[in-house]
Amino acid sequence: MKLLTLIFLLTPMSSQALWTFNVINDGSPVLYSDLLFPISYTHSTCQFQAAVINNGSADDVIIINTAGCTSNNHFIVIDGYRYPLSDTVEVNFYSDLHLFTETSNLNNCTSASGIIPTDPPRILLNGLSIEFKADSDALVFTDGNNLYFKYDSINGDIVCDNGVEFIDPREIIFLGGFE
Amino acid sequence: MKQLLLLLFAFDSMAAQYFYDLDETAELKINVDAENASLVSGALIGPETDCTLHQPPVGTTPQTMSYEAFSGNPFGDSTSSSFSFAIPINKYATFPVTTPLTLYLRKNSFEQPTANYTPASYTVSLSKCPGDFNVSSPDVGRGRCVVGGQYAGGSTAPVLRWTTKDNPSPTDLVVKCILEKNTLYYLNIIHSTVPPYTDSVCTDASGCGVLFTELIDN
């Protein structure tokens, strides 16, 4: 295996770009590696997991959601509206597809601009495909015991029947500061 | 080609594991245009711990649980709380917990669960590795970090005592598990009593119970 590895080391690489995975703590990068898709999240273990290449070896980065293992506290947020995810949800993040297994009870979704774009990069959730903005950060964060997967669709105008208006708790701090 | 090379590396070396906590200050950002994923955290808790030599018992799988969700308090914050839960056969429960920033003295007792659960003996550990019931070296835990849990129908309730003392006494090292402050540990529980903890003593197909209590210690 080591000989085979060496042969590949001497072979010119293609120009295909790899994603990078950073861990930044207090403004300082502590890990900077190539990412091997997917980044996965499983509610049953409350953990994100990603394989990365770090100094030439494959390592696992495990992100523990210590606050969020209870039921009914996982949500997907799309264009400012919040929808519950089931307690069996699994998510796999690929380069242009964020695949949510299990169901989210969004019910009927509409877009003010008439159609819901479905091109990559996209979320795929319970058969519903939604293109999201490629130049903004899809975000995962916690608030109390809640875990949010937050997206902006390409047109930013999707509302589904079961949506509850979502105010980002991190923005409330700034609102208060300017009042 | 590059992906294939990376896969070869993956199979050619033992993967190290890096643990981080998605706490209230943390965000996982994924940007398609920048081809970048970032975990931005103000409270990184997981120094590298190599758990390759501290594996769970063969044939078991984890049941990861939130300590705060069950206890209602962060690990160590409660001086009097208890909760019950079940662990299926051939699984171990593991609670990722972050130790306090300051000095704490606590004891966790493990008794016969409430009538809702089938009782069975169990073993409990505190280790930097999930599912580690040997805690055999100081890099994952110092002192007495493994105890036998309640024996069904027994009269005693073994206690796992722990402290975040910086300079534990020789007696502390014999009777307590010495934990580093602000560090990620795993509270592990399994219905098995004899190393290497591969034989379950739970006979109920739906799982057997655990009663966990956290109390102040001295």
PDB file of C-alpha atoms in Angstrom, chain B residues 17-204:
ATOM      1  CA  GLN B  17      -9.854  12.051  16.100  1.00  0.00           C
ATOM      2  CA  TYR B  18     -10.301  15.703  16.953  1.00  0.00           C
ATOM      3  CA  PHE B  19     -13.253  16.616  19.154  1.00  0.00           C
ATOM      4  CA  TYR B  20     -14.931  19.992  19.230  1.00  0.00           C
ATOM      5  CA  ASP B  21     -18.048  21.239  20.915  1.00  0.00           C
ATOM      6  CA  LEU B  22     -20.827  23.004  19.036  1.00  0.00           C
ATOM      7  CA  ASP B  23     -21.548  25.287  21.960  1.00  0.00           C
ATOM      8  CA  GLU B  24     -23.572  28.490  22.018  1.00  0.00           C
ATOM      9  CA  THR B  25     -20.779  30.528  20.482  1.00  0.00           C
ATOM     10  CA  ALA B  26     -20.026  28.135  17.680  1.00  0.00           C
ATOM     11  CA  GLU B  27     -21.150  28.156  14.077  1.00  0.00           C
ATOM     12  CA  LEU B  28     -20.541  25.634  11.358  1.00  0.00           C
ATOM     13  CA  LYS B  29     -20.406  27.569   8.079  1.00  0.00           C
ATOM     14  CA  ILE B  30     -20.557  25.950   4.659  1.00  0.00           C
ATOM     15  CA  ASN B  31     -19.857  28.155   1.635  1.00  0.00           C
ATOM     16  CA  VAL B  32     -20.254  26.610  -1.801  1.00  0.00           C
ATOM     17  CA  ASP B  33     -18.621  29.414  -3.793  1.00  0.00           C
ATOM     18  CA  ALA B  34     -15.614  29.534  -1.503  1.00  0.00           C
ATOM     19  CA  GLU B  35     -15.495  25.707  -1.357  1.00  0.00           C
ATOM     20  CA  ASN B  36     -14.951  25.945   2.324  1.00  0.00           C
ATOM     21  CA  ALA B  37     -16.472  24.631   5.525  1.00  0.00           C
ATOM     22  CA  SER B  38     -15.515  26.280   8.796  1.00  0.00           C
ATOM     23  CA  LEU B  39     -16.218  25.629  12.423  1.00  0.00           C
ATOM     24  CA  VAL B  40     -15.902  28.971  14.147  1.00  0.00           C
ATOM     25  CA  SER B  41     -15.833  28.645  17.891  1.00  0.00           C
ATOM     26  CA  GLY B  42     -15.033  30.775  20.862  1.00  0.00           C
ATOM     27  CA  ALA B  43     -14.898  27.829  23.200  1.00  0.00           C
ATOM     28  CA  LEU B  44     -12.999  24.963  21.745  1.00  0.00           C
ATOM     29  CA  ILE B  45     -13.071  22.181  24.282  1.00  0.00           C
ATOM     30  CA  GLY B  46     -11.494  19.274  22.558  1.00  0.00           C
ATOM     31  CA  PRO B  47      -7.735  18.963  22.645  1.00  0.00           C
ATOM     32  CA  GLU B  48      -6.692  16.044  20.553  1.00  0.00           C
ATOM     33  CA  THR B  49      -7.300  12.735  22.243  1.00  0.00           C
ATOM     34  CA  ASP B  50      -6.145   9.627  20.499  1.00  0.00           C
ATOM     35  CA  CYS B  51      -8.807   7.057  21.325  1.00  0.00           C
ATOM     36  CA  THR B  52      -7.487   4.362  19.046  1.00  0.00           C
ATOM     37  CA  LEU B  53      -6.099   2.518  22.075  1.00  0.00           C
ATOM     38  CA  HIS B  54      -9.228   3.132  24.160  1.00  0.00           C
ATOM     39  CA  GLN B  55     -11.969   1.556  22.106  1.00  0.00           C
ATOM     40  CA  PRO B  56     -15.475   0.534  23.242  1.00  0.00           C
ATOM     41  CA  PRO B  57     -16.100  -3.152  23.988  1.00  0.00           C
ATOM     42  CA  VAL B  58     -16.172  -5.220  20.827  1.00  0.00           C
ATOM     43  CA  GLY B  59     -19.687  -5.774  19.519  1.00  0.00           C
ATOM     44  CA  THR B  60     -21.214  -2.768  21.259  1.00  0.00           C
ATOM     45  CA  THR B  61     -22.560   0.440  19.763  1.00  0.00           C
ATOM     46  CA  PRO B  62     -23.080   3.866  21.346  1.00  0.00           C
ATOM     47  CA  GLN B  63     -26.244   5.413  22.670  1.00  0.00           C
ATOM     48  CA  THR B  64     -25.126   9.039  22.840  1.00  0.00           C
ATOM     49  CA  MET B  65     -27.124  11.115  25.287  1.00  0.00           C
ATOM     50  CA  SER B  66     -27.218  14.706  26.479  1.00  0.00           C
ATOM     51  CA  TYR B  67     -26.363  15.056  30.157  1.00  0.00           C
ATOM     52  CA  GLU B  68     -27.945  18.487  30.375  1.00  0.00           C
ATOM     53  CA  ALA B  69     -31.157  17.297  28.761  1.00  0.00           C
ATOM     54  CA  PHE B  70     -31.601  14.588  31.389  1.00  0.00           C
ATOM     55  CA  SER B  71     -30.200  16.350  34.429  1.00  0.00           C
ATOM     56  CA  GLY B  72     -31.454  19.828  33.665  1.00  0.00           C
ATOM     57  CA  ASN B  73     -28.008  21.131  34.570  1.00  0.00           C
ATOM     58  CA  PRO B  74     -24.519  21.076  33.096  1.00  0.00           C
ATOM     59  CA  PHE B  75     -22.289  18.289  34.373  1.00  0.00           C
ATOM     60  CA  GLY B  76     -21.271  19.031  37.949  1.00  0.00           C
ATOM     61  CA  ASP B  77     -23.640  21.954  38.473  1.00  0.00           C
ATOM     62  CA  SER B  78     -26.255  19.987  40.356  1.00  0.00           C
ATOM     63  CA  THR B  79     -25.712  19.045  43.983  1.00  0.00           C
ATOM     64  CA  SER B  80     -28.829  16.884  44.163  1.00  0.00           C
ATOM     65  CA  SER B  81     -30.422  15.440  41.072  1.00  0.00           C
ATOM     66  CA  SER B  82     -31.247  12.041  39.632  1.00  0.00           C
ATOM     67  CA  PHE B  83     -32.690  10.527  36.505  1.00  0.00           C
ATOM     68  CA  SER B  84     -33.446   7.112  35.035  1.00  0.00           C
ATOM     69  CA  PHE B  85     -33.106   5.761  31.549  1.00  0.00           C
ATOM     70  CA  ALA B  86     -32.708   2.469  29.704  1.00  0.00           C
ATOM     71  CA  ILE B  87     -29.808   1.073  27.697  1.00  0.00           C
ATOM     72  CA  PRO B  88     -30.510  -1.644  25.113  1.00  0.00           C
ATOM     73  CA  ILE B  89     -28.560  -4.886  25.156  1.00  0.00           C
ATOM     74  CA  ASN B  90     -25.137  -4.569  23.532  1.00  0.00           C
ATOM     75  CA  LYS B  91     -25.211  -0.812  23.645  1.00  0.00           C
ATOM     76  CA  TYR B  92     -23.401   1.540  25.983  1.00  0.00           C
ATOM     77  CA  ALA B  93     -24.684   4.954  27.015  1.00  0.00           C
ATOM     78  CA  THR B  94     -22.206   7.773  26.604  1.00  0.00           C
ATOM     79  CA  PHE B  95     -22.746  11.340  27.797  1.00  0.00           C
ATOM     80  CA  PRO B  96     -20.264  13.885  26.392  1.00  0.00           C
ATOM     81  CA  VAL B  97     -19.654  16.243  29.316  1.00  0.00           C
ATOM     82  CA  THR B  98     -17.436  19.263  29.775  1.00  0.00           C
ATOM     83  CA  THR B  99     -15.849  19.565  33.174  1.00  0.00           C
ATOM     84  CA  PRO B 100     -16.270  22.813  35.112  1.00  0.00           C
ATOM     85  CA  LEU B 101     -13.804  25.696  34.980  1.00  0.00           C
ATOM     86  CA  THR B 102     -13.339  25.728  38.733  1.00  0.00           C
ATOM     87  CA  LEU B 103     -12.865  23.261  41.575  1.00  0.00           C
ATOM     88  CA  TYR B 104     -15.696  20.797  41.955  1.00  0.00           C
ATOM     89  CA  LEU B 105     -16.140  17.782  44.198  1.00  0.00           C
ATOM     90  CA  ARG B 106     -18.980  15.529  43.148  1.00  0.00           C
ATOM     91  CA  LYS B 107     -20.096  11.965  43.483  1.00  0.00           C
ATOM     92  CA  ASN B 108     -22.346  10.066  41.118  1.00  0.00           C
ATOM     93  CA  SER B 109     -24.158   7.090  42.555  1.00  0.00           C
ATOM     94  CA  PHE B 110     -25.835   4.425  40.495  1.00  0.00           C
ATOM     95  CA  GLU B 111     -28.747   2.621  42.032  1.00  0.00           C
ATOM     96  CA  GLN B 112     -31.657   0.399  41.144  1.00  0.00           C
ATOM     97  CA  PRO B 113     -33.810   2.215  38.597  1.00  0.00           C
ATOM     98  CA  THR B 114     -37.423   3.060  39.056  1.00  0.00           C
ATOM     99  CA  ALA B 115     -40.075   0.369  38.545  1.00  0.00           C
ATOM    100  CA  ASN B 116     -40.431   1.434  34.911  1.00  0.00           C
ATOM    101  CA  TYR B 117     -37.177  -0.260  34.041  1.00  0.00           C
ATOM    102  CA  THR B 118     -35.751  -3.760  34.285  1.00  0.00           C
ATOM    103  CA  PRO B 119     -32.769  -3.689  36.654  1.00  0.00           C
ATOM    104  CA  ALA B 120     -29.381  -5.131  35.767  1.00  0.00           C
ATOM    105  CA  SER B 121     -25.860  -4.537  37.006  1.00  0.00           C
ATOM    106  CA  TYR B 122     -23.641  -2.155  35.152  1.00  0.00           C
ATOM    107  CA  THR B 123     -20.230  -0.564  34.909  1.00  0.00           C
ATOM    108  CA  VAL B 124     -19.579   3.156  34.765  1.00  0.00           C
ATOM    109  CA  SER B 125     -16.540   5.104  33.618  1.00  0.00           C
ATOM    110  CA  LEU B 126     -15.338   8.648  33.083  1.00  0.00           C
ATOM    111  CA  SER B 127     -12.844   8.844  30.223  1.00  0.00           C
ATOM    112  CA  LYS B 128     -11.766  11.155  27.445  1.00  0.00           C
ATOM    113  CA  CYS B 129     -12.873   8.431  25.047  1.00  0.00           C
ATOM    114  CA  PRO B 130     -16.467   7.355  24.370  1.00  0.00           C
ATOM    115  CA  GLY B 131     -17.175   3.782  25.400  1.00  0.00           C
ATOM    116  CA  ASP B 132     -13.835   3.372  27.177  1.00  0.00           C
ATOM    117  CA  PHE B 133     -14.354   1.187  30.263  1.00  0.00           C
ATOM    118  CA  ASN B 134     -10.708   0.506  30.993  1.00  0.00           C
ATOM    119  CA  VAL B 135      -9.420   4.096  31.415  1.00  0.00           C
ATOM    120  CA  SER B 136      -6.023   2.506  31.559  1.00  0.00           C
ATOM    121  CA  SER B 137      -3.709   5.451  31.107  1.00  0.00           C
ATOM    122  CA  PRO B 138      -3.443   9.011  32.436  1.00  0.00           C
ATOM    123  CA  ASP B 139      -4.061  10.561  29.030  1.00  0.00           C
ATOM    124  CA  VAL B 140      -7.726   9.570  29.248  1.00  0.00           C
ATOM    125  CA  GLY B 141      -8.309   9.661  33.012  1.00  0.00           C
ATOM    126  CA  ARG B 142      -6.430   9.535  36.329  1.00  0.00           C
ATOM    127  CA  GLY B 143      -7.359   7.796  39.564  1.00  0.00           C
ATOM    128  CA  ARG B 144     -10.423   5.629  40.097  1.00  0.00           C
ATOM    129  CA  CYS B 145     -12.424   6.323  36.952  1.00  0.00           C
ATOM    130  CA  VAL B 146     -14.240   2.991  36.591  1.00  0.00           C
ATOM    131  CA  VAL B 147     -16.755   1.581  39.091  1.00  0.00           C
ATOM    132  CA  GLY B 148     -19.226  -1.270  39.123  1.00  0.00           C
ATOM    133  CA  GLY B 149     -22.816  -0.109  39.200  1.00  0.00           C
ATOM    134  CA  GLN B 150     -25.787  -1.311  41.180  1.00  0.00           C
ATOM    135  CA  TYR B 151     -26.213  -5.020  41.420  1.00  0.00           C
ATOM    136  CA  ALA B 152     -29.855  -5.851  40.931  1.00  0.00           C
ATOM    137  CA  GLY B 153     -31.312  -6.427  44.376  1.00  0.00           C
ATOM    138  CA  GLY B 154     -28.038  -5.514  46.048  1.00  0.00           C
ATOM    139  CA  SER B 155     -27.788  -3.386  49.138  1.00  0.00           C
ATOM    140  CA  THR B 156     -24.946  -1.134  48.108  1.00  0.00           C
ATOM    141  CA  ALA B 157     -24.792   1.552  45.505  1.00  0.00           C
ATOM    142  CA  PRO B 158     -21.256   1.951  44.179  1.00  0.00           C
ATOM    143  CA  VAL B 159     -20.270   5.552  43.751  1.00  0.00           C
ATOM    144  CA  LEU B 160     -18.096   7.225  41.165  1.00  0.00           C
ATOM    145  CA  ARG B 161     -16.448  10.151  42.931  1.00  0.00           C
ATOM    146  CA  TRP B 162     -14.720  12.819  40.875  1.00  0.00           C
ATOM    147  CA  THR B 163     -12.857  16.040  41.413  1.00  0.00           C
ATOM    148  CA  THR B 164     -11.213  18.777  39.376  1.00  0.00           C
ATOM    149  CA  LYS B 165      -8.483  19.332  41.984  1.00  0.00           C
ATOM    150  CA  ASP B 166      -5.222  20.524  40.483  1.00  0.00           C
ATOM    151  CA  ASN B 167      -3.144  18.759  43.135  1.00  0.00           C
ATOM    152  CA  PRO B 168      -4.995  15.652  44.284  1.00  0.00           C
ATOM    153  CA  SER B 169      -3.757  13.825  47.373  1.00  0.00           C
ATOM    154  CA  PRO B 170      -2.613  10.181  47.247  1.00  0.00           C
ATOM    155  CA  THR B 171      -5.946   9.273  48.841  1.00  0.00           C
ATOM    156  CA  ASP B 172      -7.825  11.197  46.159  1.00  0.00           C
ATOM    157  CA  LEU B 173      -6.040   9.191  43.487  1.00  0.00           C
ATOM    158  CA  VAL B 174      -7.215   5.950  45.105  1.00  0.00           C
ATOM    159  CA  VAL B 175     -10.855   6.824  45.661  1.00  0.00           C
ATOM    160  CA  LYS B 176     -11.651   9.495  43.069  1.00  0.00           C
ATOM    161  CA  CYS B 177     -11.430  10.116  39.360  1.00  0.00           C
ATOM    162  CA  ILE B 178      -9.233  13.167  38.779  1.00  0.00           C
ATOM    163  CA  LEU B 179     -10.533  15.282  35.918  1.00  0.00           C
ATOM    164  CA  GLU B 180      -8.924  18.207  34.151  1.00  0.00           C
ATOM    165  CA  LYS B 181     -10.906  21.436  34.218  1.00  0.00           C
ATOM    166  CA  ASN B 182     -12.841  22.623  31.135  1.00  0.00           C
ATOM    167  CA  THR B 183     -12.160  19.412  29.283  1.00  0.00           C
ATOM    168  CA  LEU B 184     -14.327  17.036  27.315  1.00  0.00           C
ATOM    169  CA  TYR B 185     -14.941  13.685  28.983  1.00  0.00           C
ATOM    170  CA  TYR B 186     -17.449  10.922  28.429  1.00  0.00           C
ATOM    171  CA  LEU B 187     -19.586   9.428  31.163  1.00  0.00           C
ATOM    172  CA  ASN B 188     -19.940   5.848  29.916  1.00  0.00           C
ATOM    173  CA  ILE B 189     -22.379   3.231  31.210  1.00  0.00           C
ATOM    174  CA  ILE B 190     -22.801  -0.378  30.093  1.00  0.00           C
ATOM    175  CA  HIS B 191     -24.793  -3.362  31.354  1.00  0.00           C
ATOM    176  CA  SER B 192     -21.748  -5.551  31.720  1.00  0.00           C
ATOM    177  CA  THR B 193     -19.642  -6.236  34.781  1.00  0.00           C
ATOM    178  CA  VAL B 194     -16.476  -8.052  33.781  1.00  0.00           C
ATOM    179  CA  PRO B 195     -13.692  -6.792  31.486  1.00  0.00           C
ATOM    180  CA  PRO B 196     -13.570  -6.558  28.519  1.00  0.00           C
ATOM    181  CA  TYR B 197     -17.285  -5.825  29.016  1.00  0.00           C
ATOM    182  CA  THR B 198     -18.440  -7.672  25.923  1.00  0.00           C
ATOM    183  CA  ASP B 199     -20.989  -9.880  27.752  1.00  0.00           C
ATOM    184  CA  SER B 200     -24.223  -8.088  28.546  1.00  0.00           C
ATOM    185  CA  VAL B 201     -25.958  -8.930  31.826  1.00  0.00           C
ATOM    186  CA  CYS B 202     -29.195  -7.370  30.608  1.00  0.00           C
ATOM    187  CA  THR B 203     -31.755  -9.995  29.670  1.00  0.00           C
ATOM    188  CA  ASP B 204     -34.641  -7.713  28.735  1.00  0.00           C
TER     189      ASP B 204
END
